[in-house]
DNA sequence: CTAAAATAAACGAACATTCATTTATCTTTG
DNA sequence: CAAAGATAAATGAATGTTCGTTTATTTTAG
């Protein structure tokens, strides 16, 4: 029998992400996607059940990649300051190196697709984070806080910086670029708030 | 001549927001919207130039409402702690009282529509914020920070809490509700980080 | 009356998906 | 080793549906 051309599936996935980022969800049509990926419309349905399945599969793939990138060189038993910095740098680097994928995931996160895209990978990732936090609390490196409070303070500022960076503009519509210096300065403030 | 029925325009706006929140941007069709609003499809085009104009106008209306709510009982000359708390409570209350509108605005913010929805109201609002911050720095109530760093630490955590609350679930898929106690606890941490 | 509001019906275009057919590759046979 | 058969990949064309928008007509208030 004829063998699958994996390049075609990946072309479909890649172009789908690009189209959603450029034109929004209503700009993603199966026929235009097929043309962009250099493939017949019917071919898409060999790899994906339907349009929704395509979006969900792409979402899972990208989420897993991002989770992996975030956990690189990270150990839940690290000192809190070091571990948090490692994660900030990992996340920042991933976002800067994959702006389109990042944009796609954010667009998913705030759309009705969000509920359908919860994966088990997220669970593995969350458990690592949970252990990291409890270690830090036990060692007196971190205040005892409700986990949602901790998360909000520890990560939301980073993602806001990333958002500024990706839009290219800061608050007063002034050009903005997120440097490692910016990251460290912000992290300094956050850590001071979180310390016991 | 016949007079405009303002109720019809508002019904169109309201239903449009509901449809986008429930079904996403690709779930908003002019014919379904007309049916939901109890109106003929052609009537929508009396009030709005086209579909894009409809979305942008709705976005502007809701942004203005939210900016107003945020600035209620707020004065840029307030003490930093008091002023920030006032804004947190204002924003939190608005989000909790208008979850659907909030969800709509977030969906806009991460979509390609975002660029087309920048309003002058945002500018007025941003200027008030800028003055508030410079006052606080001059009085020694706040560290001198790049404005994007300040903003990321001062507000992103609040919006993350709101996001948890609106989804109804916290980090470990456990039920989560944002109470005034949660807000104050988080604000405490943030303020500690931002103080000189 | 008049003029704008409101509508029902209709427009071509684009939509997601399917179907009948062709193409490419592996397996079996001589 | 080569030709035939088997099978899934891949396709172009067509399906009926729904899309955003317009037009011709009716309704309603000043």
Coordinates of C-alpha atoms (C1' of nucleotides) in Angstrom, one line a residue:
Chain A
X1 CA 0.0 0.0 0.0
X2 CA 1.0 3.6 -0.4
X3 CA 2.9 5.2 2.4
X4 CA 1.8 8.3 4.2
X5 CA 3.6 11.5 3.5
X6 CA 4.2 13.0 6.9
X7 CA 5.3 16.2 5.4
X8 CA 1.8 16.8 4.1
X9 CA 0.3 16.4 7.6
X10 CA 2.8 18.8 9.0
X11 CA 2.2 21.3 6.2
X12 CA -1.5 21.2 7.0
X13 CA -0.9 21.7 10.7
X14 CA 1.6 24.6 10.1
X15 CA -0.6 26.4 7.6
X16 CA -3.6 26.0 9.8
X17 CA -1.8 27.8 12.6
X18 CA -0.6 30.5 10.4
X19 CA -4.1 31.1 8.9
X20 CA -5.8 31.3 12.3
X21 CA -3.2 33.8 13.6
X22 CA -3.4 35.9 10.5
X23 CA -7.2 35.9 9.8
X24 CA -8.8 34.5 13.0
X25 CA -10.9 31.4 13.4
X26 CA -13.4 32.6 10.8
X27 CA -10.6 33.0 8.4
X28 CA -9.7 29.4 8.5
X29 CA -11.5 27.5 5.7
X30 CA -10.7 23.9 4.7
X31 CA -10.4 24.8 1.1
X32 CA -8.1 27.7 1.5
X33 CA -6.1 25.6 4.0
X34 CA -5.8 22.9 1.4
X35 CA -4.5 25.3 -1.2
X36 CA -2.0 26.9 1.2
X37 CA -0.7 23.4 2.2
X38 CA -0.5 22.3 -1.4
X39 CA -3.0 19.5 -0.9
X40 CA -6.4 18.5 -1.9
X41 CA -9.3 19.4 0.5
X42 CA -10.1 15.7 0.8
X43 CA -6.6 14.9 1.9
X44 CA -7.1 16.9 5.1
X45 CA -9.9 14.5 6.0
X46 CA -7.5 11.6 5.8
X47 CA -5.5 13.0 8.7
X48 CA -8.3 14.7 10.6
X49 CA -11.8 13.7 11.3
X50 CA -13.2 17.2 10.7
X51 CA -12.3 20.9 11.2
X52 CA -12.7 20.8 15.0
X53 CA -10.6 17.7 15.3
X54 CA -7.9 19.4 13.3
X55 CA -7.8 22.4 15.6
X56 CA -7.8 20.3 18.7
X57 CA -5.0 18.0 17.5
X58 CA -2.9 21.0 16.6
X59 CA -3.6 22.5 19.9
X60 CA -2.5 19.4 21.7
X61 CA 0.7 19.2 19.8
X62 CA 1.7 22.8 20.5
X63 CA 0.7 22.6 24.1
X64 CA 3.0 19.6 24.6
X65 CA 5.8 21.3 22.8
X66 CA 5.5 24.3 25.0
X67 CA 5.3 22.3 28.2
X68 CA 8.5 20.5 27.2
X69 CA 10.2 23.7 26.5
X70 CA 9.1 25.1 29.9
X71 CA 10.5 22.2 31.8
X72 CA 13.9 22.1 30.1
X73 CA 16.8 22.2 32.6
X74 CA 14.2 22.5 35.3
X75 CA 14.0 20.4 38.5
X76 CA 11.2 20.7 41.0
X77 CA 13.8 20.4 43.8
X78 CA 15.6 23.5 42.7
X79 CA 15.9 26.5 45.0
X80 CA 12.8 28.6 44.4
X81 CA 14.6 31.7 43.0
X82 CA 16.6 29.6 40.6
X83 CA 13.7 27.4 39.6
X84 CA 11.4 30.3 38.9
X85 CA 14.1 32.1 36.9
X86 CA 14.7 29.0 34.9
X87 CA 11.0 28.8 34.0
X88 CA 10.7 32.4 33.2
X89 CA 13.6 32.2 30.8
X90 CA 12.3 29.0 29.3
X91 CA 8.9 30.4 28.7
X92 CA 10.2 33.7 27.4
X93 CA 12.5 32.0 25.0
X94 CA 9.8 29.7 23.7
X95 CA 7.5 32.6 23.2
X96 CA 10.1 34.7 21.4
X97 CA 11.2 31.8 19.2
X98 CA 7.7 30.7 18.3
X99 CA 5.5 33.8 18.2
X100 CA 3.0 32.3 15.7
X101 CA 2.4 29.1 17.7
X102 CA 2.2 31.2 20.9
X103 CA -0.4 33.5 19.3
X104 CA -2.4 30.5 18.2
X105 CA -2.4 29.0 21.7
X106 CA -3.5 32.3 23.2
X107 CA -6.3 32.6 20.7
X108 CA -7.5 29.1 21.6
X109 CA -7.2 29.9 25.3
X110 CA -9.8 32.7 25.1
X111 CA -12.1 30.9 22.7
X112 CA -14.8 28.3 23.2
X113 CA -12.2 25.7 22.0
X114 CA -10.4 26.1 25.3
X115 CA -12.5 23.5 27.2
X116 CA -12.0 20.9 24.4
X117 CA -8.2 21.3 24.5
X118 CA -7.3 20.2 28.0
X119 CA -4.7 17.6 27.8
X120 CA -3.0 15.1 30.2
X121 CA 0.3 16.7 29.4
X122 CA -0.9 19.8 31.2
X123 CA -1.5 17.5 34.3
X124 CA 2.1 16.2 34.3
X125 CA 3.2 19.8 34.0
X126 CA 1.0 21.0 36.8
X127 CA 2.1 18.3 39.1
X128 CA 5.7 19.3 38.6
X129 CA 4.8 22.8 39.4
X130 CA 2.9 21.8 42.5
X131 CA 5.8 19.9 43.9
X132 CA 8.2 22.8 43.1
X133 CA 6.0 25.1 45.1
X134 CA 5.5 22.8 48.1
X135 CA 9.3 22.2 48.3
X136 CA 9.9 25.9 48.3
X137 CA 7.3 26.5 51.1
X138 CA 8.8 23.7 53.2
X139 CA 12.3 25.2 52.9
X140 CA 11.0 28.7 53.8
X141 CA 11.8 30.2 50.4
X142 CA 8.2 31.1 49.6
X143 CA 5.2 32.3 51.5
X144 CA 2.4 29.9 52.1
X145 CA -0.3 31.1 49.7
X146 CA -3.3 29.7 48.0
X147 CA -2.0 28.1 44.8
X148 CA -4.0 30.4 42.5
X149 CA -2.6 33.5 44.3
X150 CA 0.9 32.1 44.0
X151 CA 0.4 31.3 40.3
X152 CA -1.1 34.7 39.5
X153 CA 1.8 36.6 41.0
X154 CA 4.5 34.3 39.9
X155 CA 3.6 33.9 36.2
X156 CA 1.0 36.4 35.0
X157 CA 3.5 39.3 35.0
X158 CA 5.8 37.3 32.7
X159 CA 3.1 36.6 30.2
X160 CA 2.1 40.3 30.3
X161 CA 5.7 41.2 29.3
X162 CA 5.6 38.6 26.5
X163 CA 2.3 40.1 25.3
X164 CA 3.9 43.6 25.2
X165 CA 6.9 42.2 23.4
X166 CA 4.9 40.3 20.8
X167 CA 2.7 43.3 20.0
X168 CA 5.9 45.3 19.7
X169 CA 4.4 48.1 21.7
X170 CA 4.3 48.9 25.4
X171 CA 1.7 50.9 27.3
X172 CA 2.0 54.3 25.7
X173 CA 2.2 52.8 22.2
X174 CA 5.9 53.2 22.6
X175 CA 8.1 50.5 21.0
X176 CA 8.9 47.8 23.5
X177 CA 11.3 44.9 23.5
X178 CA 11.6 42.4 26.3
X179 CA 15.3 41.9 27.1
X180 CA 16.8 39.5 29.6
X181 CA 17.4 42.7 31.7
X182 CA 13.7 43.4 31.7
X183 CA 12.9 39.9 32.7
X184 CA 15.4 39.9 35.6
X185 CA 14.1 43.3 36.9
X186 CA 10.5 42.1 36.9
X187 CA 11.5 38.8 38.5
X188 CA 13.3 40.7 41.2
X189 CA 10.1 42.5 42.1
X190 CA 7.9 39.4 42.0
X191 CA 10.3 37.4 44.1
X192 CA 10.4 40.2 46.7
X193 CA 6.6 40.0 47.0
X194 CA 6.6 36.2 47.3
X195 CA 9.3 35.7 49.9
X196 CA 8.3 35.0 53.4
Chain B
X1 CA -40.7 59.8 9.2
X2 CA -40.4 56.7 11.1
X3 CA -38.2 56.8 14.2
X4 CA -35.4 54.4 15.1
X5 CA -36.1 51.7 17.6
X6 CA -33.1 51.9 19.9
X7 CA -34.1 48.6 21.5
X8 CA -33.5 46.8 18.3
X9 CA -29.9 48.2 18.0
X10 CA -29.2 47.2 21.6
X11 CA -30.7 43.7 21.0
X12 CA -28.4 43.2 18.0
X13 CA -25.4 44.3 20.1
X14 CA -26.3 42.1 23.0
X15 CA -27.0 39.0 21.0
X16 CA -23.9 39.5 19.0
X17 CA -21.8 39.4 22.2
X18 CA -23.6 36.4 23.5
X19 CA -23.1 34.5 20.2
X20 CA -19.4 35.2 20.0
X21 CA -18.9 34.1 23.6
X22 CA -20.9 30.9 23.1
X23 CA -19.8 29.9 19.7
X24 CA -16.7 31.9 18.9
X25 CA -16.2 34.3 16.0
X26 CA -17.0 31.7 13.4
X27 CA -20.3 31.0 15.2
X28 CA -21.4 34.6 14.6
X29 CA -23.5 34.8 11.4
X30 CA -25.5 37.8 10.4
X31 CA -28.6 35.7 9.7
X32 CA -28.5 33.8 13.0
X33 CA -27.8 37.0 14.7
X34 CA -30.9 38.6 13.1
X35 CA -33.0 35.7 14.2
X36 CA -31.7 35.8 17.7
X37 CA -32.3 39.6 17.9
X38 CA -35.8 39.2 16.5
X39 CA -34.9 41.4 13.5
X40 CA -34.5 41.1 9.7
X41 CA -31.0 40.5 8.4
X42 CA -31.3 43.8 6.4
X43 CA -32.1 45.7 9.6
X44 CA -28.6 45.1 11.0
X45 CA -27.2 46.9 8.0
X46 CA -29.2 50.0 8.9
X47 CA -27.3 50.3 12.1
X48 CA -23.9 48.8 11.1
X49 CA -22.0 49.1 7.9
X50 CA -21.0 45.5 7.8
X51 CA -20.1 42.6 10.1
X52 CA -16.7 44.0 10.9
X53 CA -18.1 47.4 11.8
X54 CA -20.6 45.7 14.1
X55 CA -17.9 44.0 16.0
X56 CA -15.7 47.1 16.3
X57 CA -18.6 49.3 17.5
X58 CA -19.6 46.7 20.1
X59 CA -16.0 46.5 21.2
X60 CA -15.7 50.2 21.6
X61 CA -18.9 50.4 23.6
X62 CA -17.8 47.7 26.0
X63 CA -14.3 49.0 26.3
X64 CA -15.6 52.5 27.2
X65 CA -18.0 50.9 29.8
X66 CA -15.2 49.0 31.4
X67 CA -12.8 52.0 31.5
X68 CA -15.5 54.0 33.2
X69 CA -16.1 51.3 35.7
X70 CA -12.4 51.0 36.4
X71 CA -12.0 54.7 37.1
X72 CA -15.0 55.0 39.5
X73 CA -14.1 56.6 42.8
X74 CA -10.5 56.6 41.6
X75 CA -8.3 59.7 41.7
X76 CA -4.7 59.7 40.2
X77 CA -3.6 61.7 43.2
X78 CA -4.6 58.9 45.7
X79 CA -2.0 57.2 47.8
X80 CA -0.6 54.3 45.8
X81 CA -1.8 51.5 48.0
X82 CA -5.3 52.9 48.2
X83 CA -5.5 53.8 44.5
X84 CA -4.3 50.4 43.3
X85 CA -6.8 48.6 45.7
X86 CA -9.6 50.8 44.4
X87 CA -8.7 49.8 40.8
X88 CA -8.4 46.1 41.6
X89 CA -11.8 46.2 43.3
X90 CA -13.4 48.2 40.4
X91 CA -12.0 45.8 37.8
X92 CA -12.8 42.7 39.7
X93 CA -16.4 43.9 40.3
X94 CA -16.9 44.8 36.7
X95 CA -15.6 41.4 35.6
X96 CA -17.8 39.5 38.0
X97 CA -20.9 41.5 37.2
X98 CA -20.4 41.4 33.4
X99 CA -18.8 38.0 32.7
X100 CA -20.1 37.7 29.2
X101 CA -19.0 41.2 28.1
X102 CA -15.6 40.5 29.7
X103 CA -15.3 37.2 27.9
X104 CA -16.1 39.0 24.6
X105 CA -13.4 41.6 25.2
X106 CA -10.8 39.0 26.0
X107 CA -11.7 37.1 22.9
X108 CA -11.2 40.3 20.9
X109 CA -7.9 41.1 22.6
X110 CA -6.3 37.9 21.4
X111 CA -7.8 38.0 17.9
X112 CA -6.8 39.9 14.7
X113 CA -9.6 42.4 15.6
X114 CA -7.5 43.7 18.4
X115 CA -5.6 46.2 16.3
X116 CA -8.8 47.6 14.8
X117 CA -10.4 48.2 18.3
X118 CA -8.0 50.6 19.8
X119 CA -10.0 53.6 21.0
X120 CA -9.2 57.0 22.3
X121 CA -10.9 56.1 25.6
X122 CA -8.1 53.8 26.2
X123 CA -5.8 56.8 25.8
X124 CA -7.6 58.9 28.4
X125 CA -7.5 55.9 30.7
X126 CA -3.8 55.3 30.1
X127 CA -3.0 58.9 30.8
X128 CA -4.8 58.7 34.2
X129 CA -2.8 55.6 35.0
X130 CA 0.5 57.2 34.0
X131 CA -0.1 60.2 36.2
X132 CA -1.1 57.9 39.1
X133 CA 2.2 56.0 38.8
X134 CA 4.4 59.1 38.5
X135 CA 2.7 60.6 41.6
X136 CA 3.4 57.5 43.5
X137 CA 7.1 57.4 42.5
X138 CA 7.5 61.0 43.4
X139 CA 6.1 60.4 46.8
X140 CA 8.3 57.4 47.4
X141 CA 5.4 55.0 47.5
X142 CA 6.5 53.0 44.5
X143 CA 9.8 51.8 43.0
X144 CA 11.0 53.6 39.8
X145 CA 10.4 50.9 37.2
X146 CA 9.9 50.7 33.5
X147 CA 6.2 51.3 33.0
X148 CA 5.7 47.9 31.4
X149 CA 7.4 46.2 34.3
X150 CA 5.2 48.1 36.7
X151 CA 2.0 47.3 34.7
X152 CA 2.9 43.6 34.4
X153 CA 3.3 43.2 38.2
X154 CA 0.5 45.5 39.2
X155 CA -2.3 44.2 37.1
X156 CA -1.6 40.9 35.4
X157 CA -2.0 39.0 38.6
X158 CA -5.5 40.4 39.1
X159 CA -6.6 39.4 35.6
X160 CA -5.2 36.0 36.2
X161 CA -7.4 35.7 39.3
X162 CA -10.3 36.9 37.3
X163 CA -9.6 34.3 34.6
X164 CA -9.5 31.5 37.3
X165 CA -12.8 32.8 38.7
X166 CA -14.6 33.0 35.3
X167 CA -13.6 29.5 34.4
X168 CA -14.8 28.4 37.8
X169 CA -11.7 26.3 38.2
X170 CA -8.2 26.9 39.7
X171 CA -5.0 25.2 38.9
X172 CA -5.7 21.6 39.8
X173 CA -9.1 21.7 38.2
X174 CA -10.4 22.4 41.7
X175 CA -13.3 24.8 42.1
X176 CA -12.2 28.3 42.6
X177 CA -13.9 31.5 43.6
X178 CA -12.3 34.9 43.8
X179 CA -13.4 36.5 47.0
X180 CA -12.5 40.0 48.4
X181 CA -10.2 38.1 50.8
X182 CA -8.3 36.5 47.8
X183 CA -8.0 39.9 46.2
X184 CA -6.6 41.5 49.3
X185 CA -4.1 38.7 49.9
X186 CA -2.8 38.9 46.4
X187 CA -2.6 42.7 46.4
X188 CA -0.6 42.5 49.6
X189 CA 2.0 40.3 47.9
X190 CA 2.1 42.6 44.8
X191 CA 2.4 45.8 46.9
X192 CA 5.3 44.3 48.9
X193 CA 7.1 43.7 45.6
X194 CA 6.5 47.1 44.2
X195 CA 7.4 49.2 47.3
X196 CA 10.8 50.9 47.3
Chain C
dC1 C1' -47.9 62.9 2.3
dT2 C1' -43.1 61.9 3.1
dA3 C1' -39.1 59.9 4.4
dA4 C1' -36.7 56.8 7.0
dA5 C1' -37.2 52.2 9.3
dA6 C1' -38.1 47.6 8.6
dT7 C1' -38.7 43.6 6.1
dA8 C1' -39.0 39.2 3.1
dA9 C1' -36.9 37.3 -0.5
dA10 C1' -33.1 36.7 -3.2
dC11 C1' -28.1 37.1 -4.7
dG12 C1' -23.5 35.0 -5.9
dA13 C1' -19.8 33.4 -3.2
dA14 C1' -17.7 30.6 -0.1
dC15 C1' -18.4 27.0 3.2
dA16 C1' -17.4 21.9 5.2
dT17 C1' -17.6 17.6 3.6
dT18 C1' -18.1 13.6 0.4
dC19 C1' -17.5 10.6 -3.7
dA20 C1' -15.7 8.3 -7.6
dT21 C1' -11.3 7.8 -9.4
dT22 C1' -6.3 7.7 -9.8
dT23 C1' -1.6 7.1 -7.9
dA24 C1' 2.0 5.0 -5.4
dT25 C1' 3.9 1.5 -2.7
dC26 C1' 4.1 -3.0 -0.6
dT27 C1' 3.2 -8.1 -1.1
dT28 C1' 2.5 -12.1 -3.6
dT29 C1' 3.2 -14.9 -7.3
dG30 C1' 5.6 -17.2 -11.5
Chain D
dC1 C1' 13.8 -10.7 -10.6
dA2 C1' 9.7 -9.0 -12.7
dA3 C1' 4.8 -8.7 -13.4
dA4 C1' 0.2 -8.7 -11.2
dG5 C1' -2.7 -7.9 -7.4
dA6 C1' -3.9 -5.5 -3.2
dT7 C1' -4.6 -1.5 -0.5
dA8 C1' -4.4 2.9 1.5
dA9 C1' -3.0 7.6 0.1
dA10 C1' -4.3 11.3 -2.6
dT11 C1' -7.1 13.9 -5.6
dG12 C1' -10.5 17.0 -8.5
dA13 C1' -15.0 17.8 -8.9
dA14 C1' -19.3 18.2 -7.0
dT15 C1' -22.6 18.0 -3.1
dG16 C1' -26.2 20.8 -0.5
dT17 C1' -25.8 24.4 2.9
dT18 C1' -24.9 28.6 4.9
dC19 C1' -22.5 32.8 4.5
dG20 C1' -22.6 38.3 4.1
dT21 C1' -24.9 41.5 1.8
dT22 C1' -28.4 43.8 -1.4
dT23 C1' -32.8 45.0 -3.5
dA24 C1' -37.6 45.9 -4.0
dT25 C1' -41.4 46.5 -1.2
dT26 C1' -44.1 47.5 2.9
dT27 C1' -44.8 49.7 7.4
dT28 C1' -44.9 53.5 10.5
dA29 C1' -44.2 57.8 12.6
dG30 C1' -43.7 63.1 12.1

